[in-house]
Short mmCIF file of C-alpha atoms in Angstrom, two decimals:
data_model
loop_
_atom_site.label_atom_id
_atom_site.label_comp_id
_atom_site.label_asym_id
_atom_site.label_seq_id
_atom_site.Cartn_x
_atom_site.Cartn_y
_atom_site.Cartn_z
CA MET A 548 0.00 0.00 0.00
CA MET A 549 2.77 2.46 0.94
CA ASN A 550 4.66 1.61 -2.26
CA THR A 551 1.56 2.34 -4.35
CA PHE A 552 0.92 5.63 -2.55
CA ALA A 553 4.55 6.73 -3.00
CA THR A 554 4.46 5.87 -6.70
CA ARG A 555 1.24 7.82 -7.24
CA ALA A 556 2.62 10.82 -5.35
CA LEU A 557 5.76 10.89 -7.48
CA ILE A 558 3.75 10.52 -10.70
CA LYS A 559 1.64 13.52 -9.67
CA LEU A 560 4.79 15.52 -8.89
CA GLU A 561 6.39 14.61 -12.22
CA LEU A 562 3.27 15.57 -14.16
CA THR A 563 3.11 18.93 -12.42
CA ARG A 564 6.78 19.63 -13.15
CA ALA A 565 6.44 18.64 -16.80
CA LEU A 566 3.37 20.80 -17.40
CA ARG A 567 5.01 23.82 -15.73
CA ASN A 568 8.11 23.65 -17.93
CA LYS A 569 7.12 26.08 -20.70
CA LYS A 570 10.34 25.63 -22.69
CA PHE A 571 9.93 21.86 -22.70
CA LEU A 572 6.26 22.16 -23.67
CA PHE A 573 7.16 24.44 -26.59
CA PHE A 574 9.73 22.07 -28.05
CA SER A 575 7.69 18.94 -27.50
CA VAL A 576 4.20 20.23 -28.36
CA LEU A 577 4.48 23.26 -30.68
CA TYR A 578 7.85 22.77 -32.37
CA PRO A 579 6.84 19.62 -34.33
CA ALA A 580 3.69 21.35 -35.64
CA ILE A 581 5.74 24.36 -36.73
CA LEU A 582 8.21 22.09 -38.53
CA PHE A 583 5.31 20.36 -40.25
CA LEU A 584 4.05 23.68 -41.61
CA ILE A 585 7.53 24.63 -42.81
CA ILE A 586 8.14 21.32 -44.59
CA ALA A 587 4.65 20.79 -46.00
CA GLY A 588 3.72 24.45 -46.36
CA ASN A 589 3.82 24.67 -50.16
CA ALA A 590 3.10 21.01 -50.87
CA ASP A 591 0.53 20.14 -53.53
CA GLY A 592 -1.38 16.89 -53.94
CA THR A 593 1.50 15.03 -55.63
CA LYS A 594 1.99 11.53 -54.27
CA MET A 595 5.24 10.55 -52.59
CA ASP A 596 7.41 8.01 -54.39
CA GLY A 597 6.52 4.45 -53.44
CA THR A 598 3.41 5.46 -51.46
CA GLY A 599 -0.11 6.62 -52.05
CA LEU A 600 0.39 9.53 -49.66
CA THR A 601 0.76 13.24 -50.33
CA LEU A 602 3.69 15.07 -48.77
CA ALA A 603 1.38 16.63 -46.15
CA THR A 604 -0.08 13.26 -45.13
CA TYR A 605 3.35 11.62 -45.17
CA MET A 606 4.99 14.31 -43.04
CA MET A 607 2.08 14.49 -40.62
CA VAL A 608 2.99 11.07 -39.25
CA SER A 609 6.69 11.97 -39.29
CA MET A 610 6.20 15.14 -37.25
CA ALA A 611 3.73 13.52 -34.84
CA SER A 612 6.29 10.78 -34.24
CA PHE A 613 9.03 13.40 -33.90
CA GLY A 614 6.99 15.28 -31.29
CA ALA A 615 6.41 12.14 -29.22
CA LEU A 616 10.10 11.27 -29.53
CA THR A 617 11.04 14.75 -28.28
CA ALA A 618 8.77 14.50 -25.25
CA VAL A 619 9.85 11.09 -24.02
CA LEU A 620 13.54 11.15 -24.94
CA MET A 621 14.56 14.72 -24.11
CA GLY A 622 12.33 14.87 -21.06
CA ASN A 623 13.58 11.69 -19.43
CA SER A 624 17.32 11.66 -20.09
CA GLU A 625 18.34 15.11 -18.88
CA ARG A 626 16.04 15.15 -15.87
CA ILE A 627 17.17 11.74 -14.62
CA ALA A 628 20.88 12.54 -15.02
CA LYS A 629 20.50 15.83 -13.13
CA GLU A 630 18.44 14.23 -10.36
CA ARG A 631 21.10 11.55 -9.91
CA GLU A 632 23.80 14.22 -9.70
CA SER A 633 21.85 16.39 -7.24
CA GLY A 634 21.18 13.46 -4.90
CA TRP A 635 17.40 13.47 -5.44
CA VAL A 636 17.36 9.84 -6.64
CA ARG A 637 19.42 8.82 -3.59
CA GLN A 638 16.88 10.52 -1.32
CA LEU A 639 14.00 8.71 -3.05
CA ARG A 640 15.67 5.38 -2.27
CA LEU A 641 15.16 6.15 1.44
CA THR A 642 11.38 6.30 0.89
CA PRO A 643 8.96 3.39 0.32
CA LEU A 644 9.09 4.17 -3.42
CA PRO A 645 10.23 1.07 -5.37
CA GLY A 646 12.69 1.44 -8.24
CA ARG A 647 10.03 0.55 -10.80
CA GLY A 648 7.88 3.35 -9.35
CA TYR A 649 10.54 5.93 -10.20
CA VAL A 650 10.83 4.68 -13.77
CA LEU A 651 7.02 4.52 -14.08
CA ALA A 652 6.67 8.13 -12.89
CA LYS A 653 9.20 9.34 -15.47
CA THR A 654 7.51 7.41 -18.26
CA ALA A 655 4.02 8.57 -17.26
CA SER A 656 4.96 12.26 -17.18
CA ALA A 657 6.64 12.02 -20.58
CA ALA A 658 3.66 10.13 -22.04
CA VAL A 659 1.22 12.80 -20.87
CA VAL A 660 3.21 15.50 -22.67
CA SER A 661 3.73 13.35 -25.78
CA LEU A 662 -0.01 12.94 -26.39
CA PRO A 663 -0.69 16.68 -26.93
CA SER A 664 2.29 16.87 -29.30
CA ILE A 665 0.69 14.17 -31.48
CA VAL A 666 -2.78 15.71 -31.37
CA VAL A 667 -1.56 19.24 -32.18
CA VAL A 668 0.24 18.03 -35.32
CA PHE A 669 -2.92 16.19 -36.41
CA LEU A 670 -5.10 19.27 -35.81
CA VAL A 671 -2.74 21.53 -37.76
CA ALA A 672 -2.54 19.03 -40.64
CA ALA A 673 -6.34 18.74 -40.83
CA ALA A 674 -7.06 22.47 -40.46
CA VAL A 675 -4.24 23.98 -42.54
CA LYS A 676 -3.32 21.27 -45.08
CA ASP A 677 -6.77 19.67 -45.35
CA VAL A 678 -5.57 16.17 -44.45
CA ARG A 679 -8.60 13.88 -44.34
CA LEU A 680 -8.70 10.38 -42.86
CA ASP A 681 -11.42 8.09 -41.54
CA ALA A 682 -12.24 8.29 -37.84
CA TRP A 683 -10.71 4.87 -37.16
CA GLN A 684 -7.47 5.98 -38.82
CA TRP A 685 -7.16 9.07 -36.61
CA LEU A 686 -7.76 6.95 -33.50
CA ALA A 687 -5.41 4.18 -34.61
CA LEU A 688 -2.67 6.69 -35.52
CA THR A 689 -2.92 8.39 -32.14
CA GLY A 690 -2.81 5.09 -30.30
CA ILE A 691 0.06 3.52 -32.22
CA ILE A 692 2.28 6.63 -32.15
CA TRP A 693 1.60 7.14 -28.45
CA ALA A 694 2.26 3.49 -27.61
CA GLY A 695 5.35 3.36 -29.83
CA SER A 696 6.88 6.28 -27.96
CA LEU A 697 7.48 3.92 -25.01
CA VAL A 698 10.45 2.53 -26.96
CA PHE A 699 12.12 5.94 -26.81
CA ALA A 700 11.00 6.56 -23.23
CA ALA A 701 13.03 3.48 -22.28
CA LEU A 702 15.98 4.87 -24.25
CA GLY A 703 15.67 8.17 -22.38
CA VAL A 704 15.81 6.39 -19.03
CA ALA A 705 18.86 4.41 -20.14
CA ILE A 706 20.72 7.56 -21.25
CA GLY A 707 19.77 9.29 -18.01
CA TYR A 708 21.47 6.54 -16.01
CA LEU A 709 24.40 6.21 -18.41
CA ALA A 710 25.51 9.84 -18.66
CA SER A 711 26.55 12.43 -16.09
CA GLY A 712 24.77 15.76 -15.73
CA ASP A 713 27.30 17.54 -17.94
CA ALA A 714 27.47 14.88 -20.64
CA VAL A 715 23.79 13.96 -20.89
CA ARG A 716 22.72 16.87 -23.12
CA PRO A 717 25.27 16.38 -25.94
CA ILE A 718 24.77 12.61 -25.86
CA THR A 719 20.99 13.00 -25.97
CA MET A 720 21.15 15.57 -28.78
CA ILE A 721 23.37 13.34 -30.93
CA VAL A 722 21.02 10.38 -30.43
CA TYR A 723 17.93 12.59 -30.88
CA PHE A 724 18.96 14.23 -34.15
CA GLY A 725 20.65 11.10 -35.45
CA LEU A 726 17.54 8.97 -35.01
CA SER A 727 15.25 11.74 -36.30
CA ILE A 728 17.18 12.53 -39.47
CA LEU A 729 18.48 9.08 -40.41
CA GLY A 730 15.15 7.48 -39.50
CA GLY A 731 13.36 9.66 -42.04
CA LEU A 732 11.33 11.85 -39.69
CA TRP A 733 12.59 15.09 -41.24
CA MET A 734 12.70 13.97 -44.85
CA PRO A 735 11.79 10.84 -46.80
CA THR A 736 14.55 8.24 -46.73
CA THR A 737 14.09 7.80 -50.50
CA THR A 738 16.09 11.02 -50.88
CA PHE A 739 19.09 9.39 -49.14
CA PRO A 740 22.00 7.62 -50.85
CA GLN A 741 21.42 3.88 -51.02
CA PHE A 742 23.79 3.02 -48.17
CA LEU A 743 21.91 5.38 -45.84
CA GLN A 744 18.60 3.88 -46.92
CA ASP A 745 19.95 0.46 -46.00
CA ILE A 746 20.89 1.77 -42.53
CA ALA A 747 17.64 3.70 -42.04
CA LYS A 748 15.35 0.70 -42.45
CA TRP A 749 16.85 -0.89 -39.31
CA LEU A 750 16.47 2.19 -37.10
CA PRO A 751 13.60 2.34 -34.58
CA THR A 752 12.44 5.76 -35.80
CA HIS A 753 12.02 4.45 -39.36
CA ALA A 754 9.92 1.52 -38.15
CA TYR A 755 8.01 3.83 -35.78
CA ALA A 756 6.85 6.18 -38.54
CA ALA A 757 6.24 3.27 -40.94
CA LEU A 758 3.55 1.89 -38.61
CA GLY A 759 1.64 5.16 -38.87
CA ARG A 760 2.00 5.40 -42.63
CA ALA A 761 0.63 1.86 -43.02
CA ILE A 762 -2.50 2.97 -41.17
CA GLU A 763 -2.81 6.03 -43.43
CA GLU A 764 -2.75 3.71 -46.45
CA SER A 765 -5.33 1.39 -44.78
CA GLN A 766 -2.78 -1.41 -44.69
CA ALA A 767 -1.65 -3.77 -41.96
CA PRO A 768 1.69 -2.75 -40.40
CA HIS A 769 4.66 -4.69 -41.74
CA THR A 770 5.84 -7.48 -39.47
CA THR A 771 9.44 -6.32 -39.90
CA ASP A 772 8.63 -2.86 -38.50
CA ILE A 773 6.86 -4.35 -35.48
CA ALA A 774 9.76 -6.74 -34.88
CA VAL A 775 12.35 -3.93 -35.15
CA LEU A 776 10.51 -1.82 -32.57
CA ALA A 777 10.03 -4.80 -30.26
CA VAL A 778 13.74 -5.67 -30.36
CA TYR A 779 14.76 -2.09 -29.65
CA PHE A 780 12.29 -1.86 -26.77
CA VAL A 781 13.75 -4.98 -25.17
CA LEU A 782 17.29 -3.63 -25.64
CA PHE A 783 16.50 -0.15 -24.31
CA ALA A 784 14.35 -1.33 -21.40
CA GLY A 785 16.86 -4.04 -20.50
CA GLY A 786 19.69 -1.52 -20.65
CA ALA A 787 17.75 0.94 -18.49
CA ALA A 788 17.03 -1.75 -15.88
CA TRP A 789 20.68 -2.87 -15.80
CA LEU A 790 21.97 0.70 -15.49
CA TYR A 791 19.44 1.44 -12.75
CA ARG A 792 20.59 -1.58 -10.73
CA LYS A 793 24.23 -0.65 -11.31
CA ASP A 794 23.55 2.90 -10.11
CA THR A 795 21.75 1.56 -7.04
CA LEU A 796 24.68 -0.68 -6.09
CA LYS A 797 27.11 2.20 -6.62
CA ALA A 798 25.09 4.38 -4.26
#
């Protein structure tokens, strides 16, 4: 009972902190929608190569995925590293809060912020670029992008326990921009040289956006994309758990 109460209290605290951080809210909620308008601003109804999607429809999923990635990756990694350095995590270990409760609170706060970032991109795409989908597609897109962001939430926790307070930002930024650009969230991977296309198809961000695009085309997600995301989730979550235990023993 005490463990459950402590976990709920920390989740409430994390949500309050996340929603009060205006800079973080801008970059995770508004920034992806602004990028969408810049990239798809002058797009016409021409179909993208190899798909039945217009540029606006194609990039809508990319930017919604990018927004969710921003919320869960950037939010978790830096905050965890700084809390470890300040001694806050050590203090929490003296409370009834279990280790999984700390990780759950971080993931929950990031997930709450990631949902608005997805919805805002969808609203802008529908209102400004006249993107039209069936009701089930909007719901399925929201659900699959939101659920898929847990892969990157686990990565954020792992980086937060891997890096020090000074090193966490550059490490996170390299991973963040690397996954975003090479995974095709900022531009279609068909514009890449062939060797980069071969790399991109095995990145979690590429598989992440591909799930959404399959729904837009009323197709079943490819098994390969689901498998790629599942493998990365196991790796990231396993790494986060191992680093958390290592940090606990060190303390």
